[in-house]
């Protein structure tokens, strides 16, 4: 006796010719033809003798249709079956509320060789939102599923978080070697970003002349402003402002832990607020404009040096 329920439309069709039963006991009345055309896995499965055609006493049928149990739960099965049906019957959309559900859908799409479903699930799972919110979880899933591009992309987003991650469920899905690779990459990127602090020649090369950045030297309005100057001479042979030096120091400090463009942007916003509160009539008025321009250069440089850290990419290449 079956206590299972039928899935919702169109997976409850009266003229369907087979029933797929999910692990949580939901029956999907489906058409073999749609599934076979979309998935070589189903094609092979349906080529096997069906329970109703064989005289197994224990083979289950429901309403005269053979019942094939599958290992996916109903939410996962519904998501991948959508991609087997014509667009006129059901939309090929993916909605993933919980990351875990997405992982299960991805596994199912791979198992059934549903390329369209797989790429749609990948896109949803590794959306910018998810990468920003949960880069490490994305990394673990990508690495485990041997997805090269998503692994590298997620590792880059991991640079926005601290070096040592906190515990989360999926962390147990990857090996210590894989995690170590990520940590080593993160650390190398941090060191690469630090190199930009040892010499400001990259700033000089970009601006060519100090008159292009008078605001760093306390001459935003043309005349010297009252803000204190640093004793250190690191840029165009002139003394720069202390607040600018503090901004650079603080940014490089954070870049050690989070070597990414976002660190620069966040640090810039904080400095804009700080400088405005100083109330210098020369520095304050244009601070947002000049700092945002400088942030573009600084962030681009950080991205450049981080992109040169290739050890991780090559270790991902090897994993294939
Ligand atoms: Zn000033």
PDB file of C-alpha atoms and ligand atoms in Angstrom:
ATOM      1  CA  UNK A   1       0.000   0.000   0.000  1.00  0.00           C
ATOM      2  CA  UNK A   2       1.308   3.377  -0.958  1.00  0.00           C
ATOM      3  CA  UNK A   3       0.884   6.392   1.278  1.00  0.00           C
ATOM      4  CA  UNK A   4       2.667   8.719  -1.084  1.00  0.00           C
ATOM      5  CA  UNK A   5       1.136  11.916  -2.475  1.00  0.00           C
ATOM      6  CA  UNK A   6       1.233  13.146  -6.056  1.00  0.00           C
ATOM      7  CA  UNK A   7       3.416  16.098  -7.004  1.00  0.00           C
ATOM      8  CA  UNK A   8       1.792  19.251  -8.301  1.00  0.00           C
ATOM      9  CA  UNK A   9       1.148  20.138 -11.954  1.00  0.00           C
ATOM     10  CA  UNK A  10       2.463  19.237 -14.490  1.00  0.00           C
ATOM     11  CA  UNK A  11       3.882  16.266 -12.599  1.00  0.00           C
ATOM     12  CA  UNK A  12       0.444  14.835 -11.840  1.00  0.00           C
ATOM     13  CA  UNK A  13      -0.641  14.362 -15.438  1.00  0.00           C
ATOM     14  CA  UNK A  14      -3.339  11.770 -16.045  1.00  0.00           C
ATOM     15  CA  UNK A  15      -1.717  10.437 -19.206  1.00  0.00           C
ATOM     16  CA  UNK A  16       1.793  10.133 -17.810  1.00  0.00           C
ATOM     17  CA  UNK A  17       3.455   6.751 -18.292  1.00  0.00           C
ATOM     18  CA  UNK A  18       5.747   6.291 -15.318  1.00  0.00           C
ATOM     19  CA  UNK A  19       5.964   7.378 -11.680  1.00  0.00           C
ATOM     20  CA  UNK A  20       9.172   8.621 -10.065  1.00  0.00           C
ATOM     21  CA  UNK A  21       8.974   8.422  -6.302  1.00  0.00           C
ATOM     22  CA  UNK A  22      11.130  10.870  -4.350  1.00  0.00           C
ATOM     23  CA  UNK A  23      12.925   9.930  -1.145  1.00  0.00           C
ATOM     24  CA  UNK A  24      10.287  11.806   0.853  1.00  0.00           C
ATOM     25  CA  UNK A  25       7.487   9.834  -0.787  1.00  0.00           C
ATOM     26  CA  UNK A  26       6.125  12.226  -3.353  1.00  0.00           C
ATOM     27  CA  UNK A  27       5.091  10.624  -6.639  1.00  0.00           C
ATOM     28  CA  UNK A  28       5.845  12.432  -9.881  1.00  0.00           C
ATOM     29  CA  UNK A  29       3.726  11.227 -12.799  1.00  0.00           C
ATOM     30  CA  UNK A  30       6.000  11.917 -15.737  1.00  0.00           C
ATOM     31  CA  UNK A  31       6.342  11.170 -19.433  1.00  0.00           C
ATOM     32  CA  UNK A  32       9.239   8.890 -20.297  1.00  0.00           C
ATOM     33  CA  UNK A  33       9.663  10.577 -23.652  1.00  0.00           C
ATOM     34  CA  UNK A  34      10.394  14.032 -22.173  1.00  0.00           C
ATOM     35  CA  UNK A  35      12.848  12.597 -19.669  1.00  0.00           C
ATOM     36  CA  UNK A  36      14.597  10.321 -22.176  1.00  0.00           C
ATOM     37  CA  UNK A  37      15.059  13.139 -24.671  1.00  0.00           C
ATOM     38  CA  UNK A  38      16.596  15.380 -22.015  1.00  0.00           C
ATOM     39  CA  UNK A  39      18.722  12.950 -20.105  1.00  0.00           C
ATOM     40  CA  UNK A  40      20.799   9.955 -21.182  1.00  0.00           C
ATOM     41  CA  UNK A  41      20.497   8.730 -17.615  1.00  0.00           C
ATOM     42  CA  UNK A  42      16.715   8.475 -17.871  1.00  0.00           C
ATOM     43  CA  UNK A  43      16.964   7.025 -21.365  1.00  0.00           C
ATOM     44  CA  UNK A  44      19.056   4.153 -20.007  1.00  0.00           C
ATOM     45  CA  UNK A  45      16.863   3.811 -16.951  1.00  0.00           C
ATOM     46  CA  UNK A  46      13.705   3.454 -19.027  1.00  0.00           C
ATOM     47  CA  UNK A  47      15.392   0.989 -21.350  1.00  0.00           C
ATOM     48  CA  UNK A  48      15.714  -1.356 -18.405  1.00  0.00           C
ATOM     49  CA  UNK A  49      12.784  -3.702 -17.906  1.00  0.00           C
ATOM     50  CA  UNK A  50      10.133  -1.872 -15.917  1.00  0.00           C
ATOM     51  CA  UNK A  51       8.558  -3.399 -12.831  1.00  0.00           C
ATOM     52  CA  UNK A  52       5.133  -3.561 -14.465  1.00  0.00           C
ATOM     53  CA  UNK A  53       6.519  -5.474 -17.425  1.00  0.00           C
ATOM     54  CA  UNK A  54       8.270  -8.020 -15.251  1.00  0.00           C
ATOM     55  CA  UNK A  55       6.484 -10.379 -13.060  1.00  0.00           C
ATOM     56  CA  UNK A  56       8.125  -9.346  -9.793  1.00  0.00           C
ATOM     57  CA  UNK A  57       5.653  -9.863  -7.030  1.00  0.00           C
ATOM     58  CA  UNK A  58       7.112  -7.025  -4.975  1.00  0.00           C
ATOM     59  CA  UNK A  59       7.510  -4.506  -7.793  1.00  0.00           C
ATOM     60  CA  UNK A  60       5.334  -1.541  -7.066  1.00  0.00           C
ATOM     61  CA  UNK A  61       2.884   0.046  -9.390  1.00  0.00           C
ATOM     62  CA  UNK A  62       0.525   2.911  -8.764  1.00  0.00           C
ATOM     63  CA  UNK A  63      -2.655   3.466 -10.725  1.00  0.00           C
ATOM     64  CA  UNK A  64      -1.292   1.008 -13.252  1.00  0.00           C
ATOM     65  CA  UNK A  65       2.027   2.828 -13.733  1.00  0.00           C
ATOM     66  CA  UNK A  66       5.414   1.451 -12.746  1.00  0.00           C
ATOM     67  CA  UNK A  67       6.926   3.233  -9.761  1.00  0.00           C
ATOM     68  CA  UNK A  68      10.655   3.992  -9.840  1.00  0.00           C
ATOM     69  CA  UNK A  69      12.112   5.159  -6.541  1.00  0.00           C
ATOM     70  CA  UNK A  70      14.869   7.784  -6.820  1.00  0.00           C
ATOM     71  CA  UNK A  71      17.261   9.024  -4.152  1.00  0.00           C
ATOM     72  CA  UNK A  72      16.416  12.740  -4.477  1.00  0.00           C
ATOM     73  CA  UNK A  73      13.870  14.474  -2.277  1.00  0.00           C
ATOM     74  CA  UNK A  74      10.813  16.056  -3.895  1.00  0.00           C
ATOM     75  CA  UNK A  75      12.175  19.622  -3.929  1.00  0.00           C
ATOM     76  CA  UNK A  76      15.340  18.506  -5.698  1.00  0.00           C
ATOM     77  CA  UNK A  77      13.526  16.219  -8.108  1.00  0.00           C
ATOM     78  CA  UNK A  78      11.006  18.894  -9.048  1.00  0.00           C
ATOM     79  CA  UNK A  79      13.839  21.345  -9.784  1.00  0.00           C
ATOM     80  CA  UNK A  80      15.618  19.033 -12.207  1.00  0.00           C
ATOM     81  CA  UNK A  81      12.472  17.628 -13.830  1.00  0.00           C
ATOM     82  CA  UNK A  82      11.487  21.168 -14.824  1.00  0.00           C
ATOM     83  CA  UNK A  83      14.432  21.087 -17.196  1.00  0.00           C
ATOM     84  CA  UNK A  84      13.198  17.918 -18.895  1.00  0.00           C
ATOM     85  CA  UNK A  85       9.826  19.379 -19.806  1.00  0.00           C
ATOM     86  CA  UNK A  86       9.045  21.733 -22.673  1.00  0.00           C
ATOM     87  CA  UNK A  87       8.989  25.409 -21.770  1.00  0.00           C
ATOM     88  CA  UNK A  88       5.336  25.594 -22.730  1.00  0.00           C
ATOM     89  CA  UNK A  89       4.431  23.260 -19.875  1.00  0.00           C
ATOM     90  CA  UNK A  90       6.663  24.609 -17.120  1.00  0.00           C
ATOM     91  CA  UNK A  91       9.138  27.417 -16.683  1.00  0.00           C
ATOM     92  CA  UNK A  92      12.780  26.433 -16.554  1.00  0.00           C
ATOM     93  CA  UNK A  93      13.566  28.541 -13.535  1.00  0.00           C
ATOM     94  CA  UNK A  94      15.572  27.752 -10.457  1.00  0.00           C
ATOM     95  CA  UNK A  95      14.763  29.132  -7.076  1.00  0.00           C
ATOM     96  CA  UNK A  96      17.132  28.267  -4.267  1.00  0.00           C
ATOM     97  CA  UNK A  97      16.086  29.373  -0.812  1.00  0.00           C
ATOM     98  CA  UNK A  98      18.771  27.548   1.104  1.00  0.00           C
ATOM     99  CA  UNK A  99      22.278  26.931  -0.066  1.00  0.00           C
ATOM    100  CA  UNK A 100      22.018  23.268   0.893  1.00  0.00           C
ATOM    101  CA  UNK A 101      19.044  22.767  -1.425  1.00  0.00           C
ATOM    102  CA  UNK A 102      21.074  24.192  -4.271  1.00  0.00           C
ATOM    103  CA  UNK A 103      23.867  21.740  -3.608  1.00  0.00           C
ATOM    104  CA  UNK A 104      21.458  18.818  -3.765  1.00  0.00           C
ATOM    105  CA  UNK A 105      19.965  20.150  -7.003  1.00  0.00           C
ATOM    106  CA  UNK A 106      23.413  20.507  -8.493  1.00  0.00           C
ATOM    107  CA  UNK A 107      24.287  16.916  -7.627  1.00  0.00           C
ATOM    108  CA  UNK A 108      21.038  15.694  -9.153  1.00  0.00           C
ATOM    109  CA  UNK A 109      21.532  17.720 -12.343  1.00  0.00           C
ATOM    110  CA  UNK A 110      24.992  16.190 -12.707  1.00  0.00           C
ATOM    111  CA  UNK A 111      23.747  12.696 -11.993  1.00  0.00           C
ATOM    112  CA  UNK A 112      21.023  12.945 -14.639  1.00  0.00           C
ATOM    113  CA  UNK A 113      23.352  14.757 -17.092  1.00  0.00           C
ATOM    114  CA  UNK A 114      20.967  17.682 -17.405  1.00  0.00           C
ATOM    115  CA  UNK A 115      23.331  20.337 -18.714  1.00  0.00           C
ATOM    116  CA  UNK A 116      20.714  23.098 -18.910  1.00  0.00           C
ATOM    117  CA  UNK A 117      19.688  22.499 -15.315  1.00  0.00           C
ATOM    118  CA  UNK A 118      23.276  22.290 -14.157  1.00  0.00           C
ATOM    119  CA  UNK A 119      24.260  25.604 -15.665  1.00  0.00           C
ATOM    120  CA  UNK A 120      21.113  27.326 -14.333  1.00  0.00           C
ATOM    121  CA  UNK A 121      21.766  25.943 -10.839  1.00  0.00           C
ATOM    122  CA  UNK A 122      25.427  26.956 -11.015  1.00  0.00           C
ATOM    123  CA  UNK A 123      24.461  30.502 -11.940  1.00  0.00           C
ATOM    124  CA  UNK A 124      21.992  30.760  -9.073  1.00  0.00           C
ATOM    125  CA  UNK A 125      24.244  29.064  -6.540  1.00  0.00           C
ATOM    126  CA  UNK A 126      27.291  31.140  -7.419  1.00  0.00           C
ATOM    127  CA  UNK A 127      25.482  34.433  -7.842  1.00  0.00           C
ATOM    128  CA  UNK A 128      27.309  37.570  -6.735  1.00  0.00           C
ATOM    129  CA  UNK A 129      24.969  37.720  -3.742  1.00  0.00           C
ATOM    130  CA  UNK A 130      25.892  34.240  -2.554  1.00  0.00           C
ATOM    131  CA  UNK A 131      29.585  34.773  -3.262  1.00  0.00           C
ATOM    132  CA  UNK A 132      29.561  38.005  -1.258  1.00  0.00           C
ATOM    133  CA  UNK A 133      27.541  36.579   1.598  1.00  0.00           C
ATOM    134  CA  UNK A 134      29.055  33.116   1.852  1.00  0.00           C
ATOM    135  CA  UNK A 135      32.288  32.828  -0.140  1.00  0.00           C
ATOM    136  CA  UNK A 136      33.739  29.974   1.857  1.00  0.00           C
ATOM    137  CA  UNK A 137      30.609  27.873   1.587  1.00  0.00           C
ATOM    138  CA  UNK A 138      30.659  28.528  -2.174  1.00  0.00           C
ATOM    139  CA  UNK A 139      34.309  27.516  -2.263  1.00  0.00           C
ATOM    140  CA  UNK A 140      33.670  24.247  -0.475  1.00  0.00           C
ATOM    141  CA  UNK A 141      30.825  23.306  -2.786  1.00  0.00           C
ATOM    142  CA  UNK A 142      32.703  24.311  -5.936  1.00  0.00           C
ATOM    143  CA  UNK A 143      35.830  22.454  -4.870  1.00  0.00           C
ATOM    144  CA  UNK A 144      33.930  19.357  -3.919  1.00  0.00           C
ATOM    145  CA  UNK A 145      32.021  19.324  -7.183  1.00  0.00           C
ATOM    146  CA  UNK A 146      35.308  19.871  -9.077  1.00  0.00           C
ATOM    147  CA  UNK A 147      34.085  23.059 -10.691  1.00  0.00           C
ATOM    148  CA  UNK A 148      37.218  24.854 -11.770  1.00  0.00           C
ATOM    149  CA  UNK A 149      35.934  28.357 -12.559  1.00  0.00           C
ATOM    150  CA  UNK A 150      33.630  28.515  -9.548  1.00  0.00           C
ATOM    151  CA  UNK A 151      36.433  27.284  -7.262  1.00  0.00           C
ATOM    152  CA  UNK A 152      38.764  30.048  -8.394  1.00  0.00           C
ATOM    153  CA  UNK A 153      36.019  32.657  -8.263  1.00  0.00           C
ATOM    154  CA  UNK A 154      34.957  31.633  -4.755  1.00  0.00           C
ATOM    155  CA  UNK A 155      38.566  31.657  -3.547  1.00  0.00           C
ATOM    156  CA  UNK A 156      38.823  35.270  -4.733  1.00  0.00           C
ATOM    157  CA  UNK A 157      35.695  36.188  -2.809  1.00  0.00           C
ATOM    158  CA  UNK A 158      37.157  34.450   0.265  1.00  0.00           C
ATOM    159  CA  UNK A 159      39.764  37.235   0.299  1.00  0.00           C
ATOM    160  CA  UNK A 160      36.972  39.503   1.544  1.00  0.00           C
ATOM    161  CA  UNK A 161      36.780  37.498   4.751  1.00  0.00           C
ATOM    162  CA  UNK A 162      39.379  36.945   7.439  1.00  0.00           C
ATOM    163  CA  UNK A 163      42.102  34.380   6.940  1.00  0.00           C
ATOM    164  CA  UNK A 164      40.928  31.787   9.451  1.00  0.00           C
ATOM    165  CA  UNK A 165      37.288  30.847   8.892  1.00  0.00           C
ATOM    166  CA  UNK A 166      34.788  29.968  11.591  1.00  0.00           C
ATOM    167  CA  UNK A 167      33.122  26.565  11.568  1.00  0.00           C
ATOM    168  CA  UNK A 168      30.173  25.888   9.286  1.00  0.00           C
ATOM    169  CA  UNK A 169      28.511  22.661   8.281  1.00  0.00           C
ATOM    170  CA  UNK A 170      29.871  22.278   4.752  1.00  0.00           C
ATOM    171  CA  UNK A 171      33.473  22.676   5.874  1.00  0.00           C
ATOM    172  CA  UNK A 172      33.464  18.951   6.550  1.00  0.00           C
ATOM    173  CA  UNK A 173      32.860  18.343   2.873  1.00  0.00           C
ATOM    174  CA  UNK A 174      36.421  19.245   1.873  1.00  0.00           C
ATOM    175  CA  UNK A 175      39.766  17.770   2.717  1.00  0.00           C
ATOM    176  CA  UNK A 176      42.394  19.421   4.882  1.00  0.00           C
ATOM    177  CA  UNK A 177      44.614  19.665   1.782  1.00  0.00           C
ATOM    178  CA  UNK A 178      41.979  21.658  -0.088  1.00  0.00           C
ATOM    179  CA  UNK A 179      41.474  23.986   2.846  1.00  0.00           C
ATOM    180  CA  UNK A 180      45.218  24.383   3.273  1.00  0.00           C
ATOM    181  CA  UNK A 181      45.502  25.347  -0.401  1.00  0.00           C
ATOM    182  CA  UNK A 182      42.935  28.069   0.152  1.00  0.00           C
ATOM    183  CA  UNK A 183      44.632  29.385   3.304  1.00  0.00           C
ATOM    184  CA  UNK A 184      48.016  29.433   1.581  1.00  0.00           C
ATOM    185  CA  UNK A 185      46.499  31.364  -1.320  1.00  0.00           C
ATOM    186  CA  UNK A 186      44.847  33.825   1.033  1.00  0.00           C
ATOM    187  CA  UNK A 187      48.089  34.415   2.897  1.00  0.00           C
ATOM    188  CA  UNK A 188      50.083  34.882  -0.313  1.00  0.00           C
ATOM    189  CA  UNK A 189      47.582  37.433  -1.568  1.00  0.00           C
ATOM    190  CA  UNK A 190      47.909  39.294   1.740  1.00  0.00           C
ATOM    191  CA  UNK A 191      51.671  39.411   1.336  1.00  0.00           C
ATOM    192  CA  UNK A 192      51.404  40.481  -2.283  1.00  0.00           C
ATOM    193  CA  UNK A 193      49.202  43.413  -1.285  1.00  0.00           C
ATOM    194  CA  UNK A 194      51.759  44.437   1.382  1.00  0.00           C
ATOM    195  CA  UNK A 195      54.368  44.915  -1.311  1.00  0.00           C
ATOM    196  CA  UNK A 196      52.467  47.972  -2.488  1.00  0.00           C
ATOM    197  CA  UNK A 197      53.337  49.611   0.826  1.00  0.00           C
ATOM    198  CA  UNK A 198      57.091  49.204   0.527  1.00  0.00           C
ATOM    199  CA  UNK A 199      57.254  51.771  -2.255  1.00  0.00           C
ATOM    200  CA  UNK A 200      54.729  54.232  -3.576  1.00  0.00           C
ATOM    201  CA  UNK A 201      56.315  54.247  -7.011  1.00  0.00           C
ATOM    202  CA  UNK A 202      53.026  52.866  -8.381  1.00  0.00           C
ATOM    203  CA  UNK A 203      51.345  56.095  -7.313  1.00  0.00           C
ATOM    204  CA  UNK A 204      54.098  58.209  -8.848  1.00  0.00           C
ATOM    205  CA  UNK A 205      53.974  56.258 -12.094  1.00  0.00           C
ATOM    206  CA  UNK A 206      50.255  56.781 -12.338  1.00  0.00           C
ATOM    207  CA  UNK A 207      50.098  60.509 -11.520  1.00  0.00           C
ATOM    208  CA  UNK A 208      53.503  61.417 -13.038  1.00  0.00           C
ATOM    209  CA  UNK A 209      53.591  64.752 -11.177  1.00  0.00           C
ATOM    210  CA  UNK A 210      52.646  65.817  -7.647  1.00  0.00           C
ATOM    211  CA  UNK A 211      50.538  68.628  -9.086  1.00  0.00           C
ATOM    212  CA  UNK A 212      48.094  65.913 -10.163  1.00  0.00           C
ATOM    213  CA  UNK A 213      47.414  65.072  -6.488  1.00  0.00           C
ATOM    214  CA  UNK A 214      47.866  68.368  -4.574  1.00  0.00           C
ATOM    215  CA  UNK A 215      45.333  67.229  -1.938  1.00  0.00           C
ATOM    216  CA  UNK A 216      47.749  64.553  -0.633  1.00  0.00           C
ATOM    217  CA  UNK A 217      50.238  67.332   0.137  1.00  0.00           C
ATOM    218  CA  UNK A 218      47.728  69.662   1.800  1.00  0.00           C
ATOM    219  CA  UNK A 219      47.210  71.916  -1.181  1.00  0.00           C
ATOM    220  CA  UNK A 220      43.727  70.918  -2.289  1.00  0.00           C
ATOM    221  CA  UNK A 221      42.763  74.561  -2.744  1.00  0.00           C
ATOM    222  CA  UNK A 222      46.109  75.585  -4.180  1.00  0.00           C
ATOM    223  CA  UNK A 223      47.427  77.040  -0.926  1.00  0.00           C
ATOM    224  CA  UNK A 224      48.899  75.060   1.972  1.00  0.00           C
ATOM    225  CA  UNK A 225      46.237  73.996   4.490  1.00  0.00           C
ATOM    226  CA  UNK A 226      46.717  73.802   8.263  1.00  0.00           C
ATOM    227  CA  UNK A 227      46.511  69.960   8.494  1.00  0.00           C
ATOM    228  CA  UNK A 228      49.700  68.365   9.905  1.00  0.00           C
ATOM    229  CA  UNK A 229      52.343  66.974   7.536  1.00  0.00           C
ATOM    230  CA  UNK A 230      54.150  63.671   8.000  1.00  0.00           C
ATOM    231  CA  UNK A 231      57.909  63.590   8.629  1.00  0.00           C
ATOM    232  CA  UNK A 232      58.269  60.791   6.142  1.00  0.00           C
ATOM    233  CA  UNK A 233      58.929  61.551   2.530  1.00  0.00           C
ATOM    234  CA  UNK A 234      57.591  58.742   0.374  1.00  0.00           C
ATOM    235  CA  UNK A 235      55.929  60.446  -2.546  1.00  0.00           C
ATOM    236  CA  UNK A 236      57.350  62.854  -5.144  1.00  0.00           C
ATOM    237  CA  UNK A 237      60.017  63.956  -2.641  1.00  0.00           C
ATOM    238  CA  UNK A 238      57.531  66.006  -0.640  1.00  0.00           C
ATOM    239  CA  UNK A 239      55.904  65.719   2.795  1.00  0.00           C
ATOM    240  CA  UNK A 240      52.364  64.383   2.544  1.00  0.00           C
ATOM    241  CA  UNK A 241      49.518  64.899   5.020  1.00  0.00           C
ATOM    242  CA  UNK A 242      49.331  62.838   8.206  1.00  0.00           C
ATOM    243  CA  UNK A 243      45.685  61.885   7.649  1.00  0.00           C
ATOM    244  CA  UNK A 244      46.572  60.458   4.250  1.00  0.00           C
ATOM    245  CA  UNK A 245      49.432  58.481   5.787  1.00  0.00           C
ATOM    246  CA  UNK A 246      47.107  57.159   8.474  1.00  0.00           C
ATOM    247  CA  UNK A 247      44.650  56.158   5.782  1.00  0.00           C
ATOM    248  CA  UNK A 248      47.367  54.227   3.924  1.00  0.00           C
ATOM    249  CA  UNK A 249      48.633  52.558   7.146  1.00  0.00           C
ATOM    250  CA  UNK A 250      45.160  51.497   8.212  1.00  0.00           C
ATOM    251  CA  UNK A 251      44.305  50.194   4.762  1.00  0.00           C
ATOM    252  CA  UNK A 252      47.459  48.079   4.499  1.00  0.00           C
ATOM    253  CA  UNK A 253      46.827  46.735   7.969  1.00  0.00           C
ATOM    254  CA  UNK A 254      43.399  45.468   6.900  1.00  0.00           C
ATOM    255  CA  UNK A 255      44.722  44.266   3.538  1.00  0.00           C
ATOM    256  CA  UNK A 256      46.874  41.722   5.388  1.00  0.00           C
ATOM    257  CA  UNK A 257      43.697  39.999   6.544  1.00  0.00           C
ATOM    258  CA  UNK A 258      41.469  40.902   3.604  1.00  0.00           C
ATOM    259  CA  UNK A 259      43.537  41.497   0.476  1.00  0.00           C
ATOM    260  CA  UNK A 260      40.833  42.704  -1.878  1.00  0.00           C
ATOM    261  CA  UNK A 261      39.470  45.836  -3.534  1.00  0.00           C
ATOM    262  CA  UNK A 262      36.606  46.019  -1.064  1.00  0.00           C
ATOM    263  CA  UNK A 263      39.054  46.670   1.784  1.00  0.00           C
ATOM    264  CA  UNK A 264      40.324  49.743  -0.057  1.00  0.00           C
ATOM    265  CA  UNK A 265      36.823  51.022  -0.788  1.00  0.00           C
ATOM    266  CA  UNK A 266      35.679  50.604   2.804  1.00  0.00           C
ATOM    267  CA  UNK A 267      38.793  52.294   4.140  1.00  0.00           C
ATOM    268  CA  UNK A 268      38.271  55.199   1.733  1.00  0.00           C
ATOM    269  CA  UNK A 269      34.702  55.742   2.936  1.00  0.00           C
ATOM    270  CA  UNK A 270      35.868  55.855   6.534  1.00  0.00           C
ATOM    271  CA  UNK A 271      38.588  58.366   5.670  1.00  0.00           C
ATOM    272  CA  UNK A 272      36.153  60.591   3.797  1.00  0.00           C
ATOM    273  CA  UNK A 273      34.028  60.768   6.960  1.00  0.00           C
ATOM    274  CA  UNK A 274      37.094  61.397   9.142  1.00  0.00           C
ATOM    275  CA  UNK A 275      38.448  64.159   6.935  1.00  0.00           C
ATOM    276  CA  UNK A 276      35.065  65.881   6.743  1.00  0.00           C
ATOM    277  CA  UNK A 277      34.961  65.917  10.522  1.00  0.00           C
ATOM    278  CA  UNK A 278      38.361  67.653  10.581  1.00  0.00           C
ATOM    279  CA  UNK A 279      36.656  70.602   8.992  1.00  0.00           C
ATOM    280  CA  UNK A 280      39.684  71.746   6.985  1.00  0.00           C
ATOM    281  CA  UNK A 281      38.341  74.224   4.437  1.00  0.00           C
ATOM    282  CA  UNK A 282      40.924  73.058   1.947  1.00  0.00           C
ATOM    283  CA  UNK A 283      40.787  69.253   2.407  1.00  0.00           C
ATOM    284  CA  UNK A 284      37.088  68.719   3.170  1.00  0.00           C
ATOM    285  CA  UNK A 285      35.104  70.099   0.196  1.00  0.00           C
ATOM    286  CA  UNK A 286      36.401  67.762  -2.521  1.00  0.00           C
ATOM    287  CA  UNK A 287      37.497  64.877  -0.349  1.00  0.00           C
ATOM    288  CA  UNK A 288      34.945  62.391  -1.708  1.00  0.00           C
ATOM    289  CA  UNK A 289      35.855  63.076  -5.337  1.00  0.00           C
ATOM    290  CA  UNK A 290      39.617  62.879  -4.907  1.00  0.00           C
ATOM    291  CA  UNK A 291      39.532  59.886  -2.578  1.00  0.00           C
ATOM    292  CA  UNK A 292      37.206  57.941  -4.859  1.00  0.00           C
ATOM    293  CA  UNK A 293      39.557  58.606  -7.762  1.00  0.00           C
ATOM    294  CA  UNK A 294      42.476  57.471  -5.663  1.00  0.00           C
ATOM    295  CA  UNK A 295      40.499  54.416  -4.545  1.00  0.00           C
ATOM    296  CA  UNK A 296      40.085  53.414  -8.186  1.00  0.00           C
ATOM    297  CA  UNK A 297      43.842  53.306  -8.603  1.00  0.00           C
ATOM    298  CA  UNK A 298      44.545  51.681  -5.240  1.00  0.00           C
ATOM    299  CA  UNK A 299      41.847  49.019  -5.657  1.00  0.00           C
ATOM    300  CA  UNK A 300      43.001  48.257  -9.191  1.00  0.00           C
ATOM    301  CA  UNK A 301      46.575  47.824  -7.981  1.00  0.00           C
ATOM    302  CA  UNK A 302      45.487  45.454  -5.212  1.00  0.00           C
ATOM    303  CA  UNK A 303      43.541  43.411  -7.736  1.00  0.00           C
ATOM    304  CA  UNK A 304      46.546  43.332 -10.049  1.00  0.00           C
ATOM    305  CA  UNK A 305      49.017  42.034  -7.455  1.00  0.00           C
ATOM    306  CA  UNK A 306      46.477  39.512  -6.160  1.00  0.00           C
ATOM    307  CA  UNK A 307      45.830  38.292  -9.697  1.00  0.00           C
ATOM    308  CA  UNK A 308      49.537  37.537  -9.996  1.00  0.00           C
ATOM    309  CA  UNK A 309      49.281  34.971  -7.199  1.00  0.00           C
ATOM    310  CA  UNK A 310      48.950  31.963  -9.442  1.00  0.00           C
ATOM    311  CA  UNK A 311      49.905  29.080  -7.191  1.00  0.00           C
ATOM    312  CA  UNK A 312      46.302  28.460  -6.260  1.00  0.00           C
ATOM    313  CA  UNK A 313      45.008  28.523  -9.810  1.00  0.00           C
ATOM    314  CA  UNK A 314      47.616  25.955 -10.816  1.00  0.00           C
ATOM    315  CA  UNK A 315      46.685  23.702  -7.909  1.00  0.00           C
ATOM    316  CA  UNK A 316      43.068  23.887  -9.035  1.00  0.00           C
ATOM    317  CA  UNK A 317      44.145  22.978 -12.566  1.00  0.00           C
ATOM    318  CA  UNK A 318      45.784  19.859 -11.167  1.00  0.00           C
ATOM    319  CA  UNK A 319      42.675  18.746  -9.354  1.00  0.00           C
ATOM    320  CA  UNK A 320      40.776  18.074 -12.551  1.00  0.00           C
TER     321      UNK A 320
HETATM  322 ZN1  LIG B   1      43.716  70.090   5.284  1.00  0.00          ZN
END
